[in-house]
Amino acid sequence: VLSKLKYLTKKIGDGIHSTPNYVDSSDFYFINGNNLIDGSIEIFENTRSVDEEEFLKYKLDLTEKTVLISINGTIGNLSFYRGEKVILGKSVCFINCLSNLDTHFLFYLLKSGQIINYFTFELTGTTIYNLSLNTVRNTPIPLPEIFEQQDIVKYLDQKTSEIDTQIQLEIKKI
């Protein structure tokens, strides 16, 4: 079955389009697409902090069924949401999946050549590229049954692990 992403999600949106009030140090962070690295949210030395009040003001309804993707400037960085205390900038799109869409399956799909080609064709901007929320919502998604999605994820996780191991062996040889 081929569907559009918007029919497989509770909500697709982006972060704030303004600048929050920063503080020197806190446990709450303002992130952008550059913080999304290989499935994780990375907090760097130059990642700005906000206080709890600002966090609560801009906090979104993100869950373990949320996938994040960069949509402005750097396109296609991906991360899972794992309860981090973050507010999103406008360059981060959140995708809250329904129960019939495995987040890891979506993660692999969003990294696939077909989806990357679709996104590339739909980009706007000449200096700084942008991927619209409308484009993300209308992304074509092949949707096997949930158990098949999970089997595909297991297979791809295993292959990725094998490839990573092989790369490390080759690096040692070099």
Coordinates of N, CA and C in Angstrom, one line a residue:
V1 N 0.8 -1.2 0.0 CA 0.0 0.0 0.0 C 0.9 1.2 0.0
L2 N 0.6 2.2 -0.9 CA 1.3 3.4 -0.9 C 0.4 4.5 -0.3
S3 N 1.0 5.2 0.7 CA 0.2 6.3 1.3 C 1.0 7.6 1.4
K4 N 0.4 8.6 1.9 CA 1.1 9.9 2.1 C 1.4 10.0 3.6
L5 N 2.5 10.5 3.9 CA 3.0 10.6 5.3 C 1.9 11.2 6.2
K6 N 1.2 12.2 5.7 CA 0.2 12.9 6.5 C -0.9 12.0 7.0
Y7 N -1.2 10.9 6.3 CA -2.2 10.0 6.7 C -1.7 8.9 7.7
L8 N -0.4 8.9 8.0 CA 0.2 8.0 8.9 C 0.7 8.6 10.2
T9 N 0.3 9.9 10.4 CA 0.8 10.7 11.5 C -0.3 11.4 12.3
K10 N 0.0 11.7 13.5 CA -0.9 12.5 14.3 C -0.7 14.0 13.9
K11 N 0.6 14.3 13.8 CA 0.9 15.7 13.4 C 2.3 15.8 12.8
I12 N 2.4 16.7 11.9 CA 3.7 17.1 11.3 C 3.8 18.6 11.4
G13 N 4.9 19.1 12.0 CA 5.0 20.5 12.2 C 6.5 20.9 12.3
D14 N 6.7 22.2 12.6 CA 8.1 22.6 12.8 C 8.2 23.4 14.1
G15 N 9.5 23.8 14.4 CA 9.7 24.6 15.6 C 9.4 26.1 15.4
I16 N 9.8 26.8 16.4 CA 9.5 28.2 16.5 C 10.2 29.0 15.4
H17 N 9.5 30.1 14.9 CA 10.0 31.0 13.9 C 10.5 32.3 14.4
S18 N 10.9 32.3 15.7 CA 11.4 33.4 16.4 C 12.6 33.0 17.2
T19 N 13.3 34.0 17.8 CA 14.4 33.7 18.7 C 13.9 33.6 20.1
P20 N 14.2 32.5 20.8 CA 13.8 32.5 22.2 C 14.7 33.3 23.1
N21 N 14.4 33.5 24.3 CA 15.3 34.2 25.2 C 16.3 33.2 25.8
Y22 N 17.6 33.4 25.5 CA 18.6 32.5 25.9 C 19.1 32.8 27.3
V23 N 19.7 31.8 27.9 CA 20.4 31.9 29.2 C 21.7 31.3 29.0
D24 N 22.6 31.6 30.0 CA 24.0 31.1 29.9 C 24.1 29.6 30.0
S25 N 23.3 29.1 30.9 CA 23.4 27.6 31.1 C 22.1 27.1 31.7
S26 N 21.7 25.9 31.2 CA 20.5 25.3 31.8 C 20.5 23.9 31.2
D27 N 19.5 23.1 31.6 CA 19.3 21.8 31.1 C 18.3 21.7 30.0
F28 N 17.9 22.9 29.5 CA 16.9 23.0 28.4 C 17.6 23.7 27.2
Y29 N 17.5 23.1 26.0 CA 18.2 23.5 24.8 C 17.3 23.9 23.7
F30 N 17.8 24.8 22.9 CA 17.2 25.3 21.6 C 18.0 24.6 20.5
I31 N 17.4 23.7 19.8 CA 18.1 23.0 18.7 C 17.6 23.3 17.3
N32 N 18.5 23.1 16.4 CA 18.2 23.2 15.0 C 18.6 22.0 14.2
G33 N 18.5 22.0 12.9 CA 18.7 20.8 12.1 C 20.1 20.2 12.3
N34 N 21.1 21.1 12.6 CA 22.5 20.6 12.8 C 22.7 19.8 14.0
N35 N 21.7 19.8 14.9 CA 21.8 19.0 16.2 C 21.3 17.6 15.9
L36 N 20.7 17.3 14.8 CA 20.2 16.0 14.5 C 21.3 15.1 13.8
I37 N 21.8 14.2 14.5 CA 23.0 13.4 14.0 C 22.7 11.9 14.1
D38 N 22.6 11.3 13.0 CA 22.5 9.8 13.0 C 21.5 9.2 14.0
G39 N 20.4 9.8 14.1 CA 19.4 9.2 15.0 C 19.3 9.8 16.4
S40 N 20.2 10.7 16.7 CA 20.3 11.2 18.0 C 20.3 12.8 18.0
I41 N 19.8 13.4 19.1 CA 19.9 14.8 19.2 C 21.3 15.1 19.9
E42 N 22.2 15.8 19.3 CA 23.5 16.1 19.8 C 23.5 17.5 20.4
I43 N 23.9 17.7 21.6 CA 24.1 19.0 22.2 C 25.6 19.4 22.1
F44 N 25.9 20.4 21.4 CA 27.3 20.9 21.2 C 27.6 22.0 22.1
E45 N 28.9 22.3 22.2 CA 29.3 23.4 23.0 C 28.6 24.7 22.7
N46 N 28.3 24.9 21.4 CA 27.7 26.2 21.0 C 26.1 26.1 20.9
T47 N 25.5 25.0 21.4 CA 24.1 24.9 21.4 C 23.6 25.8 22.5
R48 N 22.6 26.6 22.2 CA 22.1 27.7 23.1 C 21.1 27.0 24.1
S49 N 21.1 27.6 25.3 CA 20.2 27.2 26.4 C 19.1 28.1 26.6
V50 N 18.0 27.6 27.1 CA 16.9 28.5 27.5 C 16.5 28.1 28.9
D51 N 15.7 28.9 29.6 CA 15.3 28.6 31.0 C 14.0 27.7 30.9
E52 N 13.6 27.2 32.0 CA 12.4 26.3 32.1 C 11.2 27.0 31.6
E53 N 11.0 28.3 31.9 CA 9.8 29.1 31.5 C 9.8 29.1 30.0
E54 N 10.9 29.4 29.3 CA 10.9 29.5 27.9 C 10.7 28.1 27.3
F55 N 11.3 27.1 27.9 CA 11.0 25.7 27.5 C 9.5 25.4 27.5
L56 N 8.9 25.7 28.6 CA 7.5 25.4 28.7 C 6.6 26.2 27.8
K57 N 7.0 27.4 27.5 CA 6.3 28.2 26.5 C 6.3 27.7 25.1
Y58 N 7.5 27.1 24.7 CA 7.6 26.6 23.3 C 7.6 25.1 23.1
K59 N 7.5 24.4 24.2 CA 7.5 22.9 24.2 C 6.4 22.3 23.3
L60 N 6.8 21.3 22.6 CA 5.8 20.6 21.7 C 5.5 19.3 22.2
D61 N 4.4 18.7 21.7 CA 4.0 17.4 22.1 C 4.8 16.3 21.4
L62 N 6.0 16.0 21.8 CA 6.8 15.1 21.2 C 6.8 13.8 22.1
T63 N 6.9 12.6 21.4 CA 6.8 11.4 22.2 C 7.8 10.4 21.6
E64 N 7.8 9.2 22.1 CA 8.7 8.1 21.6 C 8.3 7.7 20.2
K65 N 7.2 8.2 19.7 CA 6.7 8.0 18.3 C 7.1 9.1 17.4
T66 N 8.0 10.0 17.8 CA 8.4 11.2 17.0 C 9.7 11.0 16.4
V67 N 9.8 11.4 15.1 CA 11.0 11.4 14.3 C 11.2 12.9 13.9
L68 N 12.5 13.3 14.0 CA 12.8 14.7 13.7 C 13.6 14.7 12.4
I69 N 13.4 15.7 11.5 CA 14.2 15.8 10.3 C 14.5 17.3 10.1
S70 N 15.7 17.6 9.6 CA 16.1 19.0 9.3 C 15.5 19.4 7.9
I71 N 14.9 20.6 7.9 CA 14.2 21.0 6.6 C 14.6 22.3 6.1
N72 N 15.7 22.9 6.7 CA 16.1 24.3 6.3 C 17.6 24.3 6.4
G73 N 18.3 24.7 5.3 CA 19.7 24.8 5.3 C 20.2 23.4 5.0
T74 N 20.6 22.6 6.0 CA 21.0 21.2 5.8 C 19.7 20.4 5.8
I75 N 19.5 19.7 4.7 CA 18.2 18.9 4.6 C 18.5 17.4 4.8
G76 N 17.6 16.9 5.6 CA 17.6 15.4 5.8 C 18.3 14.8 7.0
N77 N 18.9 15.7 7.8 CA 19.4 15.1 9.1 C 18.3 14.5 9.9
L78 N 18.5 13.4 10.5 CA 17.4 12.7 11.2 C 17.7 12.3 12.6
S79 N 16.7 12.3 13.4 CA 16.9 11.9 14.8 C 15.5 11.3 15.4
F80 N 15.7 10.5 16.3 CA 14.5 10.0 17.1 C 14.4 11.0 18.3
Y81 N 13.2 11.2 18.8 CA 13.0 12.0 20.0 C 13.0 11.0 21.2
R82 N 13.9 11.2 22.2 CA 14.0 10.3 23.3 C 13.8 11.1 24.7
G83 N 12.9 12.0 24.7 CA 12.6 12.7 25.9 C 13.5 13.9 26.3
E84 N 14.4 14.3 25.3 CA 15.3 15.4 25.6 C 14.5 16.7 25.9
K85 N 15.1 17.5 26.7 CA 14.4 18.8 27.1 C 14.9 19.8 26.1
V86 N 14.2 19.9 24.9 CA 14.6 20.7 23.8 C 13.3 21.5 23.3
I87 N 13.6 22.7 22.8 CA 12.6 23.3 21.9 C 13.3 23.4 20.5
L88 N 12.4 23.3 19.5 CA 12.9 23.2 18.2 C 12.8 24.5 17.5
G89 N 13.9 24.8 16.7 CA 13.9 25.9 15.8 C 13.1 25.6 14.5
K90 N 12.9 26.5 13.7 CA 12.1 26.3 12.4 C 12.8 25.4 11.4
S91 N 14.0 25.1 11.6 CA 14.7 24.2 10.7 C 14.5 22.7 11.1
V92 N 13.7 22.4 12.1 CA 13.5 21.1 12.5 C 12.0 20.8 12.4
C93 N 11.7 19.7 11.6 CA 10.3 19.2 11.5 C 10.1 18.0 12.4
F94 N 9.0 18.0 13.1 CA 8.7 16.8 13.9 C 7.6 16.0 13.2
I95 N 7.7 14.7 13.3 CA 6.7 13.8 12.7 C 6.3 12.9 13.8
N96 N 5.0 13.0 14.2 CA 4.5 12.2 15.3 C 3.7 11.0 14.6
C97 N 4.3 9.9 14.6 CA 3.7 8.7 13.9 C 2.5 8.1 14.6
L98 N 1.6 7.6 13.8 CA 0.5 6.7 14.4 C 1.1 5.3 14.7
S99 N 0.3 4.5 15.3 CA 0.7 3.2 15.7 C 1.0 2.2 14.5
N100 N 0.5 2.5 13.3 CA 0.7 1.7 12.2 C 2.0 2.0 11.4
L101 N 2.8 3.0 11.9 CA 4.0 3.3 11.3 C 5.1 3.3 12.3
D102 N 6.0 2.3 12.1 CA 7.2 2.1 13.0 C 8.2 3.3 12.8
T103 N 8.6 3.9 13.9 CA 9.5 5.1 13.7 C 10.8 4.7 13.1
H104 N 11.3 3.5 13.4 CA 12.6 3.1 12.8 C 12.5 2.8 11.3
F105 N 11.3 2.3 11.0 CA 11.0 2.0 9.5 C 11.0 3.4 8.8
L106 N 10.3 4.4 9.4 CA 10.2 5.7 8.8 C 11.6 6.3 8.7
F107 N 12.4 6.1 9.7 CA 13.8 6.6 9.7 C 14.6 6.1 8.5
Y108 N 14.5 4.8 8.3 CA 15.2 4.2 7.1 C 14.6 4.7 5.8
L109 N 13.3 4.8 5.8 CA 12.6 5.3 4.5 C 13.1 6.8 4.2
L110 N 13.2 7.6 5.2 CA 13.6 9.0 5.0 C 15.0 9.1 4.6
K111 N 15.8 8.1 4.8 CA 17.2 8.0 4.3 C 17.4 7.4 3.0
S112 N 16.3 6.8 2.4 CA 16.4 6.1 1.2 C 16.5 7.0 0.0
G113 N 17.1 6.5 -1.1 CA 17.3 7.2 -2.3 C 16.1 7.8 -2.9
Q114 N 15.0 7.0 -2.9 CA 13.7 7.5 -3.4 C 13.2 8.7 -2.7
I115 N 13.2 8.7 -1.4 CA 12.7 9.9 -0.6 C 13.7 11.0 -0.7
I116 N 15.0 10.8 -0.7 CA 15.9 11.9 -0.9 C 15.7 12.5 -2.3
N117 N 15.5 11.7 -3.3 CA 15.3 12.3 -4.6 C 14.0 13.1 -4.6
Y118 N 12.9 12.6 -4.0 CA 11.7 13.4 -3.9 C 11.9 14.7 -3.2
F119 N 12.6 14.7 -2.1 CA 12.9 15.9 -1.3 C 13.7 16.9 -2.2
T120 N 14.7 16.4 -2.9 CA 15.6 17.2 -3.7 C 14.8 17.9 -4.8
F121 N 13.9 17.2 -5.4 CA 13.1 17.7 -6.5 C 12.1 18.8 -5.9
E122 N 11.7 18.7 -4.7 CA 10.8 19.6 -4.1 C 11.4 20.8 -3.3
L123 N 12.7 20.9 -3.2 CA 13.4 21.9 -2.5 C 13.1 23.3 -3.1
T124 N 13.0 24.3 -2.2 CA 12.9 25.7 -2.6 C 14.1 26.4 -2.1
G125 N 14.3 27.6 -2.7 CA 15.5 28.4 -2.2 C 16.7 28.2 -3.1
T126 N 17.5 29.3 -3.2 CA 18.7 29.2 -4.0 C 19.9 29.2 -3.2
T127 N 20.0 30.0 -2.2 CA 21.2 30.0 -1.3 C 21.0 29.1 -0.1
I128 N 19.9 29.2 0.5 CA 19.6 28.3 1.6 C 18.4 27.5 1.2
Y129 N 18.5 26.2 1.1 CA 17.5 25.3 0.7 C 16.4 25.1 1.8
N130 N 15.2 24.9 1.4 CA 14.1 24.7 2.3 C 13.2 23.6 1.8
L131 N 12.8 22.8 2.7 CA 11.8 21.7 2.4 C 10.5 22.1 3.2
S132 N 9.5 22.3 2.4 CA 8.2 22.7 3.1 C 7.6 21.6 3.9
L133 N 6.8 22.0 4.9 CA 6.0 21.1 5.6 C 5.0 20.4 4.7
N134 N 4.5 21.1 3.7 CA 3.5 20.5 2.8 C 4.2 19.3 2.0
T135 N 5.5 19.5 1.6 CA 6.2 18.5 0.9 C 6.4 17.3 1.9
V136 N 6.8 17.5 3.1 CA 6.9 16.4 4.1 C 5.6 15.7 4.3
R137 N 4.5 16.4 4.4 CA 3.2 15.8 4.6 C 2.8 14.9 3.5
N138 N 3.2 15.3 2.3 CA 2.8 14.6 1.1 C 3.8 13.6 0.6
T139 N 4.8 13.3 1.4 CA 5.8 12.3 1.0 C 5.2 11.0 0.8
P140 N 5.4 10.3 -0.3 CA 4.8 9.0 -0.6 C 5.5 8.0 0.3
I141 N 4.8 7.2 1.0 CA 5.3 6.2 1.9 C 4.7 4.8 1.6
P142 N 5.6 3.8 1.2 CA 5.1 2.5 1.1 C 4.8 1.9 2.5
L143 N 3.7 1.3 2.7 CA 3.3 0.9 4.1 C 2.9 -0.6 4.2
P144 N 3.9 -1.4 4.4 CA 3.6 -2.8 4.7 C 3.0 -2.9 6.1
E145 N 2.5 -4.1 6.5 CA 1.9 -4.3 7.8 C 3.0 -4.0 8.8
I146 N 2.6 -3.6 10.0 CA 3.6 -3.2 11.1 C 4.6 -4.3 11.4
F147 N 4.2 -5.6 11.4 CA 5.2 -6.7 11.6 C 6.2 -6.8 10.5
E148 N 5.8 -6.5 9.3 CA 6.8 -6.5 8.2 C 7.7 -5.3 8.3
Q149 N 7.2 -4.1 8.7 CA 8.1 -3.0 8.9 C 9.1 -3.3 10.0
Q150 N 8.7 -4.0 11.0 CA 9.7 -4.4 12.1 C 10.7 -5.4 11.6
D151 N 10.3 -6.3 10.7 CA 11.2 -7.3 10.2 C 12.2 -6.6 9.3
I152 N 11.8 -5.6 8.5 CA 12.6 -4.8 7.6 C 13.7 -4.0 8.5
V153 N 13.2 -3.5 9.5 CA 14.1 -2.7 10.4 C 15.1 -3.6 11.0
K154 N 14.7 -4.8 11.5 CA 15.7 -5.8 12.0 C 16.8 -6.1 11.0
Y155 N 16.3 -6.4 9.8 CA 17.3 -6.7 8.7 C 18.2 -5.6 8.4
L156 N 17.7 -4.4 8.3 CA 18.5 -3.2 8.0 C 19.5 -2.9 9.2
D157 N 19.0 -3.0 10.4 CA 19.9 -2.8 11.6 C 21.0 -3.8 11.5
Q158 N 20.8 -5.1 11.2 CA 21.8 -6.1 11.2 C 22.8 -5.8 10.1
K159 N 22.3 -5.4 8.9 CA 23.2 -5.1 7.8 C 24.0 -3.9 8.1
T160 N 23.4 -2.9 8.7 CA 24.2 -1.7 9.1 C 25.3 -2.0 10.0
S161 N 25.0 -2.9 11.0 CA 26.0 -3.3 12.0 C 27.1 -4.0 11.3
E162 N 26.8 -4.9 10.4 CA 27.8 -5.7 9.7 C 28.7 -4.7 8.8
I163 N 28.1 -3.8 8.2 CA 28.9 -2.8 7.4 C 29.8 -2.0 8.3
D164 N 29.2 -1.5 9.4 CA 30.0 -0.7 10.3 C 31.2 -1.5 10.8
T165 N 31.0 -2.8 11.1 CA 32.1 -3.7 11.6 C 33.2 -3.8 10.5
Q166 N 32.7 -4.0 9.2 CA 33.6 -4.2 8.1 C 34.4 -2.9 7.9
I167 N 33.8 -1.7 8.0 CA 34.5 -0.5 7.9 C 35.6 -0.3 9.0
Q168 N 35.2 -0.7 10.2 CA 36.2 -0.6 11.3 C 37.4 -1.5 11.0
L169 N 37.2 -2.7 10.5 CA 38.3 -3.6 10.2 C 39.2 -3.0 9.1
E170 N 38.5 -2.4 8.0 CA 39.3 -1.8 7.0 C 40.1 -0.7 7.5
I171 N 39.6 0.1 8.4 CA 40.3 1.3 8.9 C 41.5 0.8 9.7
K172 N 41.4 -0.3 10.5 CA 42.5 -0.9 11.2 C 43.6 -1.4 10.2
K173 N 43.1 -2.0 9.1 CA 44.1 -2.4 8.1 C 44.9 -1.3 7.5
I174 N 44.2 -0.2 7.3 CA 44.9 1.0 6.7 C 45.9 1.6 7.7

